[in-house]
């Protein structure tokens, strides 16, 4: 009975994708920012050591015998030692004359005194960092500018950076995994709310059209609100349809009964054989119509209720007792003994009105198709499962017809001239179907039909 729903995508997947996607982007940005900051800090560290080294060399510059001389104090080189054995290069200029070191290191413009400059360069295909400082010495012939450049390869720096990057990558990954787990959790708790609502609605009995009162998250408020409105409208419509069915049955049967009683009364007065025959076939046609109207309306009611079962604990023995009482006058007309053989209450979960209708049709058949002065017995065995069997002493079924008799408007050979519409077994079959049971038709060994409903 599940209607097909047009589904496009999943809220949960969408939410999880957005959250994990966001976490991934955030982790990557975190990685890049932390790495850039770390690179900047590491570079500042190298620069300040290079600067200290340049300053300590510059501080040894003196003018001796009119010439500029410098020393490389031990500390100026030892401070540049790194774990990666970075190579150190230097160049010393007086003005633009190379006094010592590697010419290639000279910066294009010597920086002003006390303002060291730092540049990146490549030397022997290695990336190097060059620090350059200038000092003005006053000689007898005027000021002289001494420029010292000290360069260092960046192996230790890049190793530090790689270490940092690795750690930050791990951190980013851990962050990503944790946020993904959180995202999945958030997505599933969010969709859980929807599932809980779905479960609470599907678990209801079909007759339960009461509004959803359990608290739901505010986002689901409008949905539940319109669902409640829809259900109350449906409830109203269902109640009206039930009334309509009852009203229609009444309106069709009542005038037919009136016509029938007039026809019967007229029949008493008419003597002419031809007229009597006409009236008799008229009464029969009215009986057929009235029966058909009743059975059609019962069938409509069964179909309708079958989709909206009012499930409750039903005692089959009680229903059968009532039916036997009600139908005993009909049985008496044919001198049929109608008896119920049941050992106490037989409780099943079902729709009492539907079950009563089905059982009435089976008893009705047994009485209708049995000859005078026979027995109709109703058995209610409770083991292994509850079932109801109606046995009669009539002609039984034509074996070739058994499989088709519960079809709509199908009447069998045994129907002969009996009034009927071929809907009784259809109704019984539909009722037992919606109760999840089975109906079997068979002939008894001792003659007669046996129709059973197994629950
Ligand atoms: N107890 C029975 N004994 C013999 N034949 C039966 C019995 N019950 C049903 N049948 C056969 O099965 C056919 C279908 O039964 P069903 O109750 O569906 O229709 P109906 O009795 O003909 O009409 P109605 O809708 O008025 O009950 C009957 O026409 C009859 O031939
Ligand atoms: Mg019948």
GROMACS .gro file of N, CA and C and ligand atoms in nm, residues 291-292 295 361-370 390 392 394-398 401 405-407 409-416 418-427 441 443 448-451, ligand 1:
model
  175
  291UNK      N    1  -3.077  -0.769  -0.304
  291UNK     CA    2  -2.961  -0.846  -0.259
  291UNK      C    3  -2.834  -0.785  -0.319
  292UNK      N    4  -2.840  -0.757  -0.452
  292UNK     CA    5  -2.721  -0.703  -0.520
  292UNK      C    6  -2.681  -0.569  -0.457
  295UNK      N    7  -2.526  -0.639  -0.118
  295UNK     CA    8  -2.392  -0.699  -0.127
  295UNK      C    9  -2.291  -0.600  -0.184
  361UNK      N   10  -2.181  -1.399   0.569
  361UNK     CA   11  -2.190  -1.448   0.431
  361UNK      C   12  -2.171  -1.598   0.422
  362UNK      N   13  -2.078  -1.652   0.506
  362UNK     CA   14  -2.055  -1.798   0.501
  362UNK      C   15  -2.177  -1.873   0.553
  363UNK      N   16  -2.235  -1.825   0.665
  363UNK     CA   17  -2.353  -1.892   0.721
  363UNK      C   18  -2.471  -1.879   0.624
  364UNK      N   19  -2.479  -1.759   0.565
  364UNK     CA   20  -2.586  -1.733   0.467
  364UNK      C   21  -2.579  -1.834   0.353
  365UNK      N   22  -2.459  -1.859   0.301
  365UNK     CA   23  -2.442  -1.956   0.193
  365UNK      C   24  -2.485  -2.095   0.239
  366UNK      N   25  -2.437  -2.134   0.360
  366UNK     CA   26  -2.467  -2.269   0.409
  366UNK      C   27  -2.618  -2.290   0.417
  367UNK      N   28  -2.688  -2.189   0.471
  367UNK     CA   29  -2.835  -2.201   0.483
  367UNK      C   30  -2.901  -2.199   0.346
  368UNK      N   31  -2.849  -2.113   0.257
  368UNK     CA   32  -2.913  -2.094   0.127
  368UNK      C   33  -2.898  -2.215   0.037
  369UNK      N   34  -2.778  -2.278   0.038
  369UNK     CA   35  -2.754  -2.387  -0.056
  369UNK      C   36  -2.785  -2.525   0.001
  370UNK      N   37  -2.825  -2.533   0.133
  370UNK     CA   38  -2.857  -2.664   0.192
  370UNK      C   39  -3.004  -2.694   0.172
  390UNK      N   40  -1.747  -2.348   0.858
  390UNK     CA   41  -1.893  -2.360   0.847
  390UNK      C   42  -1.921  -2.483   0.762
  392UNK      N   43  -2.196  -2.770   0.608
  392UNK     CA   44  -2.339  -2.789   0.582
  392UNK      C   45  -2.363  -2.925   0.517
  394UNK      N   46  -2.537  -2.964   0.231
  394UNK     CA   47  -2.591  -2.934   0.098
  394UNK      C   48  -2.516  -3.009  -0.012
  395UNK      N   49  -2.527  -2.958  -0.133
  395UNK     CA   50  -2.466  -3.027  -0.249
  395UNK      C   51  -2.313  -3.014  -0.253
  396UNK      N   52  -2.258  -2.921  -0.176
  396UNK     CA   53  -2.112  -2.900  -0.182
  396UNK      C   54  -2.073  -2.823  -0.308
  397UNK      N   55  -1.944  -2.810  -0.328
  397UNK     CA   56  -1.896  -2.732  -0.444
  397UNK      C   57  -1.867  -2.824  -0.560
  398UNK      N   58  -1.879  -2.767  -0.680
  398UNK     CA   59  -1.830  -2.837  -0.798
  398UNK      C   60  -1.678  -2.820  -0.795
  401UNK      N   61  -1.494  -2.574  -0.992
  401UNK     CA   62  -1.524  -2.431  -0.971
  401UNK      C   63  -1.454  -2.373  -0.848
  405UNK      N   64  -1.464  -1.953  -0.735
  405UNK     CA   65  -1.588  -1.907  -0.672
  405UNK      C   66  -1.572  -1.778  -0.591
  406UNK      N   67  -1.448  -1.750  -0.541
  406UNK     CA   68  -1.436  -1.628  -0.461
  406UNK      C   69  -1.410  -1.505  -0.548
  407UNK      N   70  -1.418  -1.520  -0.679
  407UNK     CA   71  -1.405  -1.404  -0.768
  407UNK      C   72  -1.533  -1.320  -0.763
  409UNK      N   73  -1.869  -1.150  -0.850
  409UNK     CA   74  -1.989  -1.183  -0.927
  409UNK      C   75  -1.988  -1.325  -0.984
  410UNK      N   76  -1.900  -1.411  -0.930
  410UNK     CA   77  -1.897  -1.549  -0.980
  410UNK      C   78  -1.997  -1.632  -0.899
  411UNK      N   79  -2.085  -1.702  -0.971
  411UNK     CA   80  -2.180  -1.790  -0.905
  411UNK      C   81  -2.156  -1.932  -0.956
  412UNK      N   82  -2.182  -2.027  -0.872
  412UNK     CA   83  -2.151  -2.165  -0.911
  412UNK      C   84  -2.273  -2.240  -0.960
  413UNK      N   85  -2.249  -2.367  -0.997
  413UNK     CA   86  -2.359  -2.451  -1.045
  413UNK      C   87  -2.462  -2.471  -0.935
  414UNK      N   88  -2.413  -2.479  -0.809
  414UNK     CA   89  -2.503  -2.503  -0.696
  414UNK      C   90  -2.599  -2.386  -0.673
  415UNK      N   91  -2.571  -2.270  -0.736
  415UNK     CA   92  -2.654  -2.151  -0.713
  415UNK      C   93  -2.795  -2.174  -0.769
  416UNK      N   94  -2.799  -2.243  -0.884
  416UNK     CA   95  -2.926  -2.273  -0.951
  416UNK      C   96  -3.021  -2.154  -0.952
  418UNK      N   97  -3.130  -1.993  -0.686
  418UNK     CA   98  -3.128  -1.916  -0.561
  418UNK      C   99  -3.088  -1.772  -0.586
  419UNK      N  100  -3.150  -1.683  -0.512
  419UNK     CA  101  -3.119  -1.541  -0.529
  419UNK      C  102  -2.977  -1.514  -0.477
  420UNK      N  103  -2.901  -1.439  -0.554
  420UNK     CA  104  -2.765  -1.406  -0.509
  420UNK      C  105  -2.694  -1.321  -0.612
  421UNK      N  106  -2.582  -1.265  -0.571
  421UNK     CA  107  -2.511  -1.174  -0.661
  421UNK      C  108  -2.367  -1.218  -0.687
  422UNK      N  109  -2.323  -1.325  -0.622
  422UNK     CA  110  -2.185  -1.373  -0.645
  422UNK      C  111  -2.080  -1.289  -0.575
  423UNK      N  112  -2.119  -1.222  -0.466
  423UNK     CA  113  -2.021  -1.138  -0.396
  423UNK      C  114  -1.988  -1.187  -0.254
  424UNK      N  115  -2.067  -1.285  -0.205
  424UNK     CA  116  -2.050  -1.330  -0.066
  424UNK      C  117  -1.909  -1.381  -0.038
  425UNK      N  118  -1.860  -1.476  -0.121
  425UNK     CA  119  -1.727  -1.533  -0.097
  425UNK      C  120  -1.618  -1.429  -0.126
  426UNK      N  121  -1.647  -1.336  -0.220
  426UNK     CA  122  -1.550  -1.228  -0.248
  426UNK      C  123  -1.529  -1.145  -0.122
  427UNK      N  124  -1.640  -1.112  -0.057
  427UNK     CA  125  -1.633  -1.033   0.066
  427UNK      C  126  -1.553  -1.109   0.172
  441UNK      N  127  -1.202  -2.362   0.066
  441UNK     CA  128  -1.332  -2.421   0.032
  441UNK      C  129  -1.305  -2.569   0.003
  443UNK      N  130  -1.505  -2.990  -0.002
  443UNK     CA  131  -1.625  -3.071   0.017
  443UNK      C  132  -1.601  -3.170   0.129
  448UNK      N  133  -2.165  -3.232   0.142
  448UNK     CA  134  -2.183  -3.096   0.193
  448UNK      C  135  -2.054  -3.017   0.182
  449UNK      N  136  -2.070  -2.884   0.201
  449UNK     CA  137  -1.954  -2.795   0.185
  449UNK      C  138  -1.893  -2.761   0.320
  450UNK      N  139  -1.765  -2.733   0.317
  450UNK     CA  140  -1.698  -2.683   0.438
  450UNK      C  141  -1.613  -2.564   0.397
  451UNK      N  142  -1.649  -2.447   0.450
  451UNK     CA  143  -1.571  -2.326   0.421
  451UNK      C  144  -1.502  -2.284   0.551
  456LIG     N1  145  -2.223  -2.366   0.120
  456LIG     C1  146  -2.224  -2.376  -0.013
  456LIG     N2  147  -2.268  -2.490  -0.073
  456LIG     C2  148  -2.267  -2.500  -0.206
  456LIG     N3  149  -2.227  -2.403  -0.291
  456LIG     C3  150  -2.184  -2.289  -0.237
  456LIG     C4  151  -2.179  -2.268  -0.096
  456LIG     N4  152  -2.132  -2.144  -0.073
  456LIG     C5  153  -2.108  -2.091  -0.194
  456LIG     N5  154  -2.139  -2.174  -0.292
  456LIG     C6  155  -2.124  -2.150  -0.437
  456LIG     O1  156  -2.035  -2.045  -0.454
  456LIG     C7  157  -2.093  -1.943  -0.532
  456LIG     C8  158  -2.042  -1.810  -0.485
  456LIG     O2  159  -2.088  -1.781  -0.354
  456LIG     P1  160  -2.111  -1.633  -0.311
  456LIG     O3  161  -2.151  -1.632  -0.170
  456LIG     O4  162  -1.989  -1.559  -0.350
  456LIG     O5  163  -2.224  -1.582  -0.405
  456LIG     P2  164  -2.378  -1.606  -0.395
  456LIG     O6  165  -2.412  -1.680  -0.273
  456LIG     O7  166  -2.416  -1.671  -0.525
  456LIG     O8  167  -2.438  -1.460  -0.395
  456LIG     P3  168  -2.439  -1.356  -0.272
  456LIG     O9  169  -2.343  -1.249  -0.312
  456LIG    O10  170  -2.576  -1.309  -0.265
  456LIG    O11  171  -2.391  -1.432  -0.152
  456LIG     C9  172  -2.239  -1.959  -0.513
  456LIG    O12  173  -2.309  -1.908  -0.626
  456LIG    C10  174  -2.254  -2.107  -0.500
  456LIG    O13  175  -2.260  -2.166  -0.626
   0.00000   0.00000   0.00000
